[in-house]
XYZ file of C-alpha atoms in Angstrom:
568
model
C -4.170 -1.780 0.219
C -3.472 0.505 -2.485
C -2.857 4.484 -1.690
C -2.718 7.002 -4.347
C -2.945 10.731 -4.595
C -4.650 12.570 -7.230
C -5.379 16.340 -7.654
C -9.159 17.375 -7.815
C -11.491 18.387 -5.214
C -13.156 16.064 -2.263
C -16.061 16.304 -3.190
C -16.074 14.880 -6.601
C -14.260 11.628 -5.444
C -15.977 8.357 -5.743
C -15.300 6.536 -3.072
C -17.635 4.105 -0.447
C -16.654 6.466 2.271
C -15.773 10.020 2.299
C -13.864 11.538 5.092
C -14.511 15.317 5.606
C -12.019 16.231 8.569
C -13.247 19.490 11.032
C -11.118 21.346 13.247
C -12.293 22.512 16.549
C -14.024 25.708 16.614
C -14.373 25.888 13.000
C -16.879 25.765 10.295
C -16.565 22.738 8.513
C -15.704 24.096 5.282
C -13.331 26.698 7.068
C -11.163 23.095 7.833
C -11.340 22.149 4.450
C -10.933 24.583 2.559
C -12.452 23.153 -0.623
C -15.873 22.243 -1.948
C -17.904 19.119 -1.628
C -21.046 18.640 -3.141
C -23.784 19.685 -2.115
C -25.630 17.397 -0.747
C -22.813 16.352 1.676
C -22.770 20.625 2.177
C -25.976 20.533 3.542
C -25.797 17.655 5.727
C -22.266 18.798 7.460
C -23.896 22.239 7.388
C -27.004 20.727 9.344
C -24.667 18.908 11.883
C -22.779 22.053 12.310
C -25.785 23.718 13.476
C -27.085 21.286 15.751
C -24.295 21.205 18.035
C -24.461 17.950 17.843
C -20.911 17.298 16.456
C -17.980 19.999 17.474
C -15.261 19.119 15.836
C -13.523 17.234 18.764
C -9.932 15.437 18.349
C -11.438 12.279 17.137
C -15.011 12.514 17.351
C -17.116 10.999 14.425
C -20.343 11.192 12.436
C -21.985 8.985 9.970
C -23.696 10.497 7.683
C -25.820 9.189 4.365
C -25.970 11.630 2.140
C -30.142 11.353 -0.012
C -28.629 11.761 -3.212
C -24.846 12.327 -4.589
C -22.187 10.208 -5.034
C -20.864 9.278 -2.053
C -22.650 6.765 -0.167
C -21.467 7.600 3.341
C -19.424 10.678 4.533
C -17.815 10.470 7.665
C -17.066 13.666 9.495
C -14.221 13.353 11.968
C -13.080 15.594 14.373
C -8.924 16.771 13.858
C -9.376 18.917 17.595
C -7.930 22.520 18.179
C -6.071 23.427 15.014
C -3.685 24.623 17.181
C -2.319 21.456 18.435
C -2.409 20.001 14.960
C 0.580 17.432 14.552
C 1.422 14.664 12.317
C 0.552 12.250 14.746
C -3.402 13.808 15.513
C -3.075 13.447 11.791
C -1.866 9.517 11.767
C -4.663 9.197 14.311
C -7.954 10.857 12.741
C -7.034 8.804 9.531
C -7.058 5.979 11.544
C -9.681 6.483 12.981
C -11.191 6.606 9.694
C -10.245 3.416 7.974
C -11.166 1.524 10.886
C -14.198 2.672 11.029
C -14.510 2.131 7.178
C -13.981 -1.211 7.794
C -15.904 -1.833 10.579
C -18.386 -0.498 7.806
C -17.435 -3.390 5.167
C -16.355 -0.439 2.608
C -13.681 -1.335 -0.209
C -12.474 2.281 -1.112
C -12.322 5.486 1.109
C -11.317 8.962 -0.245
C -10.011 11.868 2.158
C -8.346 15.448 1.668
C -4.999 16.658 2.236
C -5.760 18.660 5.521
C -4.179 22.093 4.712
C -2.404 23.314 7.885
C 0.458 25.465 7.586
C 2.146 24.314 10.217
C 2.679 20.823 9.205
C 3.580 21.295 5.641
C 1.759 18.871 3.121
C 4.342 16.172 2.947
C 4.331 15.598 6.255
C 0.561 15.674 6.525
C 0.327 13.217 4.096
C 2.892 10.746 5.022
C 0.669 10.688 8.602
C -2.281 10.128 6.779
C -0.747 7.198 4.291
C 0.510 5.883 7.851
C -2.652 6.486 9.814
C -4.876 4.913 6.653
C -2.124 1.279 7.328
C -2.384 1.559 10.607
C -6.073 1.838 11.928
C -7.730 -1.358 10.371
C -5.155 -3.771 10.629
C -5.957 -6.856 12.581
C -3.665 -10.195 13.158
C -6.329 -12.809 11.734
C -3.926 -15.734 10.854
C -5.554 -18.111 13.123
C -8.705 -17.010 12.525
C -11.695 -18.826 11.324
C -13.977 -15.858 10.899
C -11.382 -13.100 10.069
C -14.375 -10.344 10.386
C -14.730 -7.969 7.557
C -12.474 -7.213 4.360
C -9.606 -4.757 4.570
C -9.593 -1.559 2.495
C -8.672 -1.887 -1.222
C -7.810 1.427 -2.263
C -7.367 4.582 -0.264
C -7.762 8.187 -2.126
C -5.747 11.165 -0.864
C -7.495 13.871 -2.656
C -4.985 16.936 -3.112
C -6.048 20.991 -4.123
C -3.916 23.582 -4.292
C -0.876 24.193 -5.732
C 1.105 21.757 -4.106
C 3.814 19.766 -5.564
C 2.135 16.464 -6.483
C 5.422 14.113 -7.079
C 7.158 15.171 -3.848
C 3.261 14.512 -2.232
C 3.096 11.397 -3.621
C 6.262 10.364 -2.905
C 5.666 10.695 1.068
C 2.582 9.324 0.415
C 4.379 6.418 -0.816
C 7.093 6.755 2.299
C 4.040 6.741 4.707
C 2.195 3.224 2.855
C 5.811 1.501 3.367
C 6.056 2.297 6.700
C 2.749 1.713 7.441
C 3.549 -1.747 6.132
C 6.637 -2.249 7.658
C 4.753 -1.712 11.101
C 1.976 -4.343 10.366
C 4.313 -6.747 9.472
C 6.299 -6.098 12.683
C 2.561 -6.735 14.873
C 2.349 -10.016 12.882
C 5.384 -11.043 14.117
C 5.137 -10.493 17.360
C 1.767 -12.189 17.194
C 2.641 -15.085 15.799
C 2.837 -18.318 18.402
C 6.317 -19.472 19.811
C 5.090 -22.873 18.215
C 5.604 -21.167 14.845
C 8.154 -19.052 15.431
C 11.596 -20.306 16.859
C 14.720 -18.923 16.666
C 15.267 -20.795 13.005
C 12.013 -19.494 12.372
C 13.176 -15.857 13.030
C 16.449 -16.226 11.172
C 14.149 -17.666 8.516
C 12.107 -14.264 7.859
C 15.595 -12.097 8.566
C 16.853 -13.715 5.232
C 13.750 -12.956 3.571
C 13.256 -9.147 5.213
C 16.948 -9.115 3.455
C 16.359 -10.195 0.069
C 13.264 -8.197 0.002
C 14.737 -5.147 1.266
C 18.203 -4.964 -0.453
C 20.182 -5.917 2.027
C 23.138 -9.183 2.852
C 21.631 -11.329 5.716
C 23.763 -14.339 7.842
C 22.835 -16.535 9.919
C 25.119 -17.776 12.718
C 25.034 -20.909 14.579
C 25.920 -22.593 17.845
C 29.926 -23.740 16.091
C 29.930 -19.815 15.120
C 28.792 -18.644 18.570
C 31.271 -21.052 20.118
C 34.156 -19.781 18.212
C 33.164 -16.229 19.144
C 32.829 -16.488 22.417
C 29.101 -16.060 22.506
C 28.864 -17.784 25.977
C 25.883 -15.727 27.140
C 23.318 -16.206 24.224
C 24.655 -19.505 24.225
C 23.957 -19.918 27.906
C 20.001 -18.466 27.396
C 19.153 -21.244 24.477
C 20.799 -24.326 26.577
C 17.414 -25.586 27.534
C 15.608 -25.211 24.259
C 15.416 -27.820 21.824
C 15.649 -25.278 19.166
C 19.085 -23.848 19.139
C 20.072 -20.032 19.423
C 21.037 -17.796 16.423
C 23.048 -14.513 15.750
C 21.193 -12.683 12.422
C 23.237 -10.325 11.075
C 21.754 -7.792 8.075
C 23.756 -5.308 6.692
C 22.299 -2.375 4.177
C 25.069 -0.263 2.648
C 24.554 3.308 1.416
C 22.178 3.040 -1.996
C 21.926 -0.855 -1.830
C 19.119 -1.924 -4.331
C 19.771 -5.495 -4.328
C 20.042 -8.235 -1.837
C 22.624 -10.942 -1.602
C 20.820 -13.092 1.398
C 20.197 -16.485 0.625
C 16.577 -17.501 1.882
C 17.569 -20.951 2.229
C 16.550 -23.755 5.097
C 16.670 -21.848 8.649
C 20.283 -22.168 10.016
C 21.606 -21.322 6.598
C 23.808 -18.738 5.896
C 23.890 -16.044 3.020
C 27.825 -14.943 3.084
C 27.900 -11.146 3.701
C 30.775 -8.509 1.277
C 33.908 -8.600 2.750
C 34.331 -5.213 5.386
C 36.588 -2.878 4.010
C 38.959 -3.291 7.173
C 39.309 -6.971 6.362
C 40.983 -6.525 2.942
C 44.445 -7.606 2.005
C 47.179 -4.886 2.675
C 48.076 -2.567 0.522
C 45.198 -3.172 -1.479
C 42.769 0.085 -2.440
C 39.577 0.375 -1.316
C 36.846 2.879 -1.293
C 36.243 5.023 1.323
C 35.016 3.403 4.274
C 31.046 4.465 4.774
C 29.348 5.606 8.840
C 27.954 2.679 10.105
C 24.766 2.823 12.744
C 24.064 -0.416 14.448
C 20.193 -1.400 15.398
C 20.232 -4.250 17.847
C 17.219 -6.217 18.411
C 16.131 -8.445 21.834
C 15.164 -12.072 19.945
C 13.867 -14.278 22.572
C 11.090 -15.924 20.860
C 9.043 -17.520 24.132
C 10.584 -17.163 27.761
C 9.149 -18.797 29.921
C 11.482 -17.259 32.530
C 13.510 -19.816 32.582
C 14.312 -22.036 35.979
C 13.197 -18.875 37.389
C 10.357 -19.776 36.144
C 7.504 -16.681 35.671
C 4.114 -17.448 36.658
C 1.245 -18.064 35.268
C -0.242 -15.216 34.271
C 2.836 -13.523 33.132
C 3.633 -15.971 30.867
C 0.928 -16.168 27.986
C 2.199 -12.895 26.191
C 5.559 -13.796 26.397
C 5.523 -14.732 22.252
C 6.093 -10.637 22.123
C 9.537 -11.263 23.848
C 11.017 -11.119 20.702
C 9.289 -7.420 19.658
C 12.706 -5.798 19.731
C 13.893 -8.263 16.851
C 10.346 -7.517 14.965
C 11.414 -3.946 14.917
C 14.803 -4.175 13.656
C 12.713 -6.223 11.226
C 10.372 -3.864 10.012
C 13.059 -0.680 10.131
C 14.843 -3.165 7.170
C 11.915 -4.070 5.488
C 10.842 0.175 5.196
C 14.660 1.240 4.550
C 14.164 1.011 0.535
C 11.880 3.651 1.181
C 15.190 5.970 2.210
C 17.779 7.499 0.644
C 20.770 6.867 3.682
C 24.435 7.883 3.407
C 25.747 5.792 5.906
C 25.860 1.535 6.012
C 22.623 0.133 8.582
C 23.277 -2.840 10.703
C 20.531 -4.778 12.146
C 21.714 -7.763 14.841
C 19.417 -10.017 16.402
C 20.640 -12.243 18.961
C 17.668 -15.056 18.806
C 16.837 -17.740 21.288
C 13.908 -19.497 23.451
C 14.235 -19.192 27.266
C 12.955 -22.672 28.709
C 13.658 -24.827 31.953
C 14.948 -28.288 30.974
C 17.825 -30.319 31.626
C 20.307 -28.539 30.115
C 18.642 -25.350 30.491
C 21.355 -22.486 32.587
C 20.628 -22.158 36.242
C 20.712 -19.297 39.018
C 24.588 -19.858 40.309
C 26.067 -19.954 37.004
C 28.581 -18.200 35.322
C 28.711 -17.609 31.988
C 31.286 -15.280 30.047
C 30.322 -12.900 27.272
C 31.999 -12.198 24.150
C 34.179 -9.959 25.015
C 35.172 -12.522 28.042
C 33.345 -10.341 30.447
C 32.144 -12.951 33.561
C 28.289 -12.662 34.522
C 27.084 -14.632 37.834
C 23.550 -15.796 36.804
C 21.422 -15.376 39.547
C 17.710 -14.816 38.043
C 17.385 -16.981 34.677
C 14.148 -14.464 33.705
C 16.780 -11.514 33.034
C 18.273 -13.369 29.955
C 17.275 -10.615 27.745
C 20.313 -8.414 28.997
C 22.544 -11.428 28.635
C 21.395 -11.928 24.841
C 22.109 -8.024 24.388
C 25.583 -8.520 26.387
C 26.670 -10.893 22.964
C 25.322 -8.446 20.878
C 26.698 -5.272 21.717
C 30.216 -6.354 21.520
C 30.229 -8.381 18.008
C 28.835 -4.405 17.275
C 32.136 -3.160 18.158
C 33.939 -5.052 14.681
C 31.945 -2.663 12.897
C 33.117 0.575 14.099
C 29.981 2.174 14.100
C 28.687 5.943 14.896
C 26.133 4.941 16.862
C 24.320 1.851 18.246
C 20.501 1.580 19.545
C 19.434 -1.291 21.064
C 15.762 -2.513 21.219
C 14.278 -4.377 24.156
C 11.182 -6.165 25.822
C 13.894 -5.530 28.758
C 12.322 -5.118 32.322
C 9.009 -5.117 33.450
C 9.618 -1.693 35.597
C 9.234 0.123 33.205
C 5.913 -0.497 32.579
C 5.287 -0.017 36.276
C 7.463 3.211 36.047
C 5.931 4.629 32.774
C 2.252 2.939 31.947
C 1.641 1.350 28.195
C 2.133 5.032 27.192
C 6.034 5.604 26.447
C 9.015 3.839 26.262
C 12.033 3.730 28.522
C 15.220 5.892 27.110
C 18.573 5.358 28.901
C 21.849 7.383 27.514
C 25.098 8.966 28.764
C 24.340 11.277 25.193
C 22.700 14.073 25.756
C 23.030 14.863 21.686
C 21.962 11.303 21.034
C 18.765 11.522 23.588
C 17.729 15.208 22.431
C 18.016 12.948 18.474
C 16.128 10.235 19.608
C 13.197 12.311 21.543
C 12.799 14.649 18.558
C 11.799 11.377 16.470
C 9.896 10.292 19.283
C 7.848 13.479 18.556
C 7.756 13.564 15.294
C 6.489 9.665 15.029
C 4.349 9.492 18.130
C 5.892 6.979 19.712
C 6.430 8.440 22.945
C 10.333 7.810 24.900
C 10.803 9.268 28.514
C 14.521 9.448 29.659
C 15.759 7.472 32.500
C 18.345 8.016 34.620
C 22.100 6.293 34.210
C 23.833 7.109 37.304
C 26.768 4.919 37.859
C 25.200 4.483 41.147
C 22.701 1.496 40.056
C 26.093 -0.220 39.081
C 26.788 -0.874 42.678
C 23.858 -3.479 42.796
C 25.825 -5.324 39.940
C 29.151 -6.601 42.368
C 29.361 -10.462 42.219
C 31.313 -12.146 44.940
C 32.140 -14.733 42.299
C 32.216 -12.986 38.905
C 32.538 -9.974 37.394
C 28.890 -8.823 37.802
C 25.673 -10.088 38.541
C 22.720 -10.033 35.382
C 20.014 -9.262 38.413
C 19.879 -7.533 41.602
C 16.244 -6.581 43.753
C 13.455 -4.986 42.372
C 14.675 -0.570 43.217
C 15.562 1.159 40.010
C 15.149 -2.597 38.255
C 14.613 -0.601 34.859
C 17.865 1.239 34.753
C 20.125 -1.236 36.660
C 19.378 -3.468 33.506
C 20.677 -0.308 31.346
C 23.222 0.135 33.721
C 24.104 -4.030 33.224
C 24.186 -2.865 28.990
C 26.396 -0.032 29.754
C 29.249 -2.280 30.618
C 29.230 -3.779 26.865
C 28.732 -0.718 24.975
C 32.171 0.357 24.529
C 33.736 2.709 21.971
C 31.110 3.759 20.740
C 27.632 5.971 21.117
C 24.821 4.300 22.534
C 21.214 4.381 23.369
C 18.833 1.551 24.937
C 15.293 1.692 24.696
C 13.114 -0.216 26.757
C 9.817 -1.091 24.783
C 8.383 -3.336 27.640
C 5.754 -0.655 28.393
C 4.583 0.082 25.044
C 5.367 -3.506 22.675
C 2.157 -4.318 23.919
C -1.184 -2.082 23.896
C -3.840 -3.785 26.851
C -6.470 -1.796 24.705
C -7.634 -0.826 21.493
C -5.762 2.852 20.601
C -6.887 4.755 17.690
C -3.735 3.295 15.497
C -3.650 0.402 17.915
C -5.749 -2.587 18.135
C -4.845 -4.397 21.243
C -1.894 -6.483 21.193
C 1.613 -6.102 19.878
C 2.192 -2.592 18.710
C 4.537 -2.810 16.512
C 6.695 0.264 18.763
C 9.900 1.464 17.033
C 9.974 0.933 13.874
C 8.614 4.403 13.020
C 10.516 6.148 15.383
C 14.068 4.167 14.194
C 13.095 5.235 10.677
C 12.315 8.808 11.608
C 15.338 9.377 13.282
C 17.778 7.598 10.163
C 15.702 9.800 8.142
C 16.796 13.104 10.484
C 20.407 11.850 10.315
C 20.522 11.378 6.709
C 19.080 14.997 5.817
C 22.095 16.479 8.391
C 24.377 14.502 6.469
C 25.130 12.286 9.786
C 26.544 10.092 10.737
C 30.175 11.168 10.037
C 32.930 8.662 10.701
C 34.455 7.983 13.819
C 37.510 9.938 14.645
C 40.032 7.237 14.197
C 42.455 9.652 16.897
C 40.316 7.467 19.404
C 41.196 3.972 17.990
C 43.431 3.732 21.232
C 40.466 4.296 23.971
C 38.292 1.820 21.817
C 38.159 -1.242 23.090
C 39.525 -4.434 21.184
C 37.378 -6.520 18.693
C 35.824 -9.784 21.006
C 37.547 -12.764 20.601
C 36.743 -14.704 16.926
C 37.419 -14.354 13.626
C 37.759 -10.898 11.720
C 36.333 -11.442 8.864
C 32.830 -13.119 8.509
C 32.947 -13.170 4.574
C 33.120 -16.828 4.462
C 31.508 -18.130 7.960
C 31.210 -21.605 8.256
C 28.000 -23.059 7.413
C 25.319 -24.148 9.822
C 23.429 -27.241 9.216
C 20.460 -28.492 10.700
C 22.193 -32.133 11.522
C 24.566 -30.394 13.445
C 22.718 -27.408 15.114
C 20.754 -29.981 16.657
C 23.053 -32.823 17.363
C 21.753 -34.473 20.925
C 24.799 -35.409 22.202
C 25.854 -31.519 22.677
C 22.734 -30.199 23.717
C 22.886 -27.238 22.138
């Protein structure tokens, strides 16, 4: 789908469908603001009048105008201008190109809504998203894929607004809009088709696309880091575990990954820390680190999950998606700080070799973790993760997670879980939250739900009973996110929609992405993150156990990652 923006009046576009948006309360042309011709004036006038239609958030009307040019204009209500936001905005569009679809149009044309409290940029970056959003539908396996998606989307602009800085958000808001689609299909797509090779497999190509270095490590790189707990999780699978790394440095413009067979591995810049001594180097840039669940089918494990819960479990791996999709939409920003995306990838299944409840596996940072429910790997994958963050030295690190179902019990399909000791870092995140529409609720992180952690034979347990289940799992990620800021989010509740939304069609949501790109985009325009004070290099924890420098890792082949003899 093409968007563009052109100056001219609403009424002259040429378009299959043409949207006329009414506030609440308000003569149609009072929420315009602008002309249209006339016989779409008389017609909105005439609906107006009836009572009929009254402007309600979301409400619609099909009209067919006798002569003119635009075959169909659809009125659609924008609610109380009052409690105009960008995301009523995201949702009316929406709204709009679904229904344009539904329709079998090619092209639909719409206004800039002129409300002075959201500022046109804004307005139109919702709209560009709202326009990506609405229609899509996952049709990959479909034989009848229903109708045609849009072509070409209008933004009509009046006014004396700034048309490069309108189209440029309009531009931010298609890429986005993208990103998040992209992000659904993955997390739609079958754990037939998508492994953990598979994953690593569109991580190299997210990377090349997207300007950034990608690698890919292996069970013999896992095993010489000390990865014992993602390790552990992908034991019963015949399709080994990975580690994806992506790194994005300030300005990057090209990519160095390598989109070669799945296991391969693209060999990342040297860190500045890892040079020689006593060699210069450029001042070291603010890293943030995005971490991303990756289990691409659980079936729970031995702990095996029943029936019913099991079918949707290919959107395990929706965390991952999202780290995904924040890379794929990062060209679209200007950042001056270094991104990190890590994925710890595997498949959760009950075999032979698979981990059982009574074992004990040791992280990476040689942490001991008594297994005693194999359906809470997620944690365990995130365990691995969160201390190879710690060689970066980063600002801050979010991690992304299909974690717990309490939290859907605790908050409904309608916001995500948010569990910090940071009050700065929540207050961040739930502005972006806002701002995006994707909804967070904080959670509590008392050191109390530790207590449920004690092992009698290890150093902590990676499940206890069902009370507080959501934030004993945070509580569980807590003890691996050292030396640095952190934030979980629990997507569980909101990965998945059970029912068509207005920028939702049932099924995986595609949650985070905006909101991780909304809040990068609020760092980077307070010139954040700033380096960590290196007067705290003491209190930081070491490095895990492995090797330093990952310029050169060794490579992974597919002979070896799935050798029989080692079960991997």
């Amino acid at each position: 789908m093409d968007i563009v923006v052109r100056r001219g009046e609403i009424g002259a576009a040429s378009a299959d469908v043409v949207v006329l948006p009414v506030f609440e309360r308000e003569t149609w042309a009072g929420s315009l603001r602008r002309p249209a011709d006339r016989g779409s004036r008389e017609l909105v006038s005439a609906l107006m009048r009836s009572g009929d239609f009254a402007g309600r958030f979301l409400e619609t009307a099909l009209l067919h105008p006798v002569a003119g040019r635009p075959r169909r204009v659809l009125v659609v209500g924008l609610g109380a201008r009052e409690e105009a936001t960008p995301h009523r905005l995201r949702q009316a569009a929406a709204v709009a190109a679904r229904r344009a679809r539904e329709l079998g149009a090619r092209t639909l044309a719409m206004p800039l809504v002129a409300d002075d409290s959201i500022g046109p940029e804004r307005s139109v970056q919702a709209l560009a998203e709202g326009v990506m959003l609405g229609p899509h539908r996952f049709t990959r396996y479909r034989g009848e894929p229903g109708p045609a998606p849009l072509e070409r989307v209008q933004i009509v602009v009046s006014g004396a607004h700034e048309l490069s800085a309108v189209r440029a958000a309009a531009d931010r808001g298609a890429q986005w809009g993208r990103a998040v689609c992209e992000t659904r299909d993955l997390a739609n797509t079958p754990g037939q088709d998508l492994t953990p090779e598979g994953l690593a497999q569109t991580a190299l190509e997210v990377a090349r696309a997207g300007g950034a270095r990608a690698t890919v490590l292996g069970v013999g790189e896992m095993e010489e880091l000390g990865a014992g707990a993602v390790l552990a999780v992908g034991r019963g699978s015949i399709h080994p575990p990975r580690l994806i790394v992506i790194e994005r440095d300030p300005g990057s413009t090209r990519s160095t990954a390598s989109a070669k067979a799945p296991g391969a591995t693209a060999a990342p810049a040297a860190r500045p820390a890892a040079r020689a001594r006593g060699t210069a180097a450029a001042p070291e840039a603010a890293t943030i680190v995005l971490i991303g669940k990756g289990v691409t089918f659980d079936t729970g494990g031995i702990s095996l999950k029943p029936r019913d819960s099991m079918a949707n479990m290919k959107y395990d791996m929706s965390g991952a998606a999202a780290v995904l999709g924040v890379f794929a939409a990062l060209p679209s920003l200007d950042l001056p700080f270094s991104v990190v995306g890590l994925i710890p990838a595997a498949e959760n299944m009950p075999g032979g070799a698979a981990f059982k409840p009574g074992d004990v596996v040791r992280a990476m940072d040689g942490t001991t973790i008594e297994v005693t429910n194999t359906d809470a790997e997620g944690r365990l994958l995130l365990a691995d993760a969160l201390c190879y963050a710690r060689r970066y030295r980063p600002e801050v690190v979010v991690d992304v997670a299909t974690l717990t179902g309490a939290i859907r019990l605790a908050l409904g399909p309608f916001a995500a879980g948010l569990f910090t000791a940071d009050d700065a870092l929540a207050r961040e995140l739930e502005t972006a939250a806002a701002e995006s529409g994707e909804r967070l609720w904080r959670m509590p992180l008392w050191s109390d739900y530790t207590e449920s952690l004690r092992s009698d034979v290890a150093d902590l347990v990676n499940s206890a009973g069902p009370e507080g289940a959501a934030s004993v799992a945070a509580s569980f990620l807590a003890r691996f996110a050292k030396g640095y800021r952190w934030g979980h989010l629990d997507v569980a509740s909101t990965a998945w929609a059970p029912a068509d939304r207005p920028h939702e069609s049932r099924g995986p949501t595609g949650y985070g992405v905006r909101l991780l790109l909304t809040w990068l985009e609020a760092r980077a325009r307070r010139g954040e993150p700033r380096l960590p004070d290196r007067s705290r290099a003491q209190a930081e924890p070491r490095e895990p156990p492995g090797p330093r420098t990952r310029a050169a890792p060794r490579r992974v082949t597919r002979r070896r990652a799935s050798r029989p003899a080692r079960r991997r």
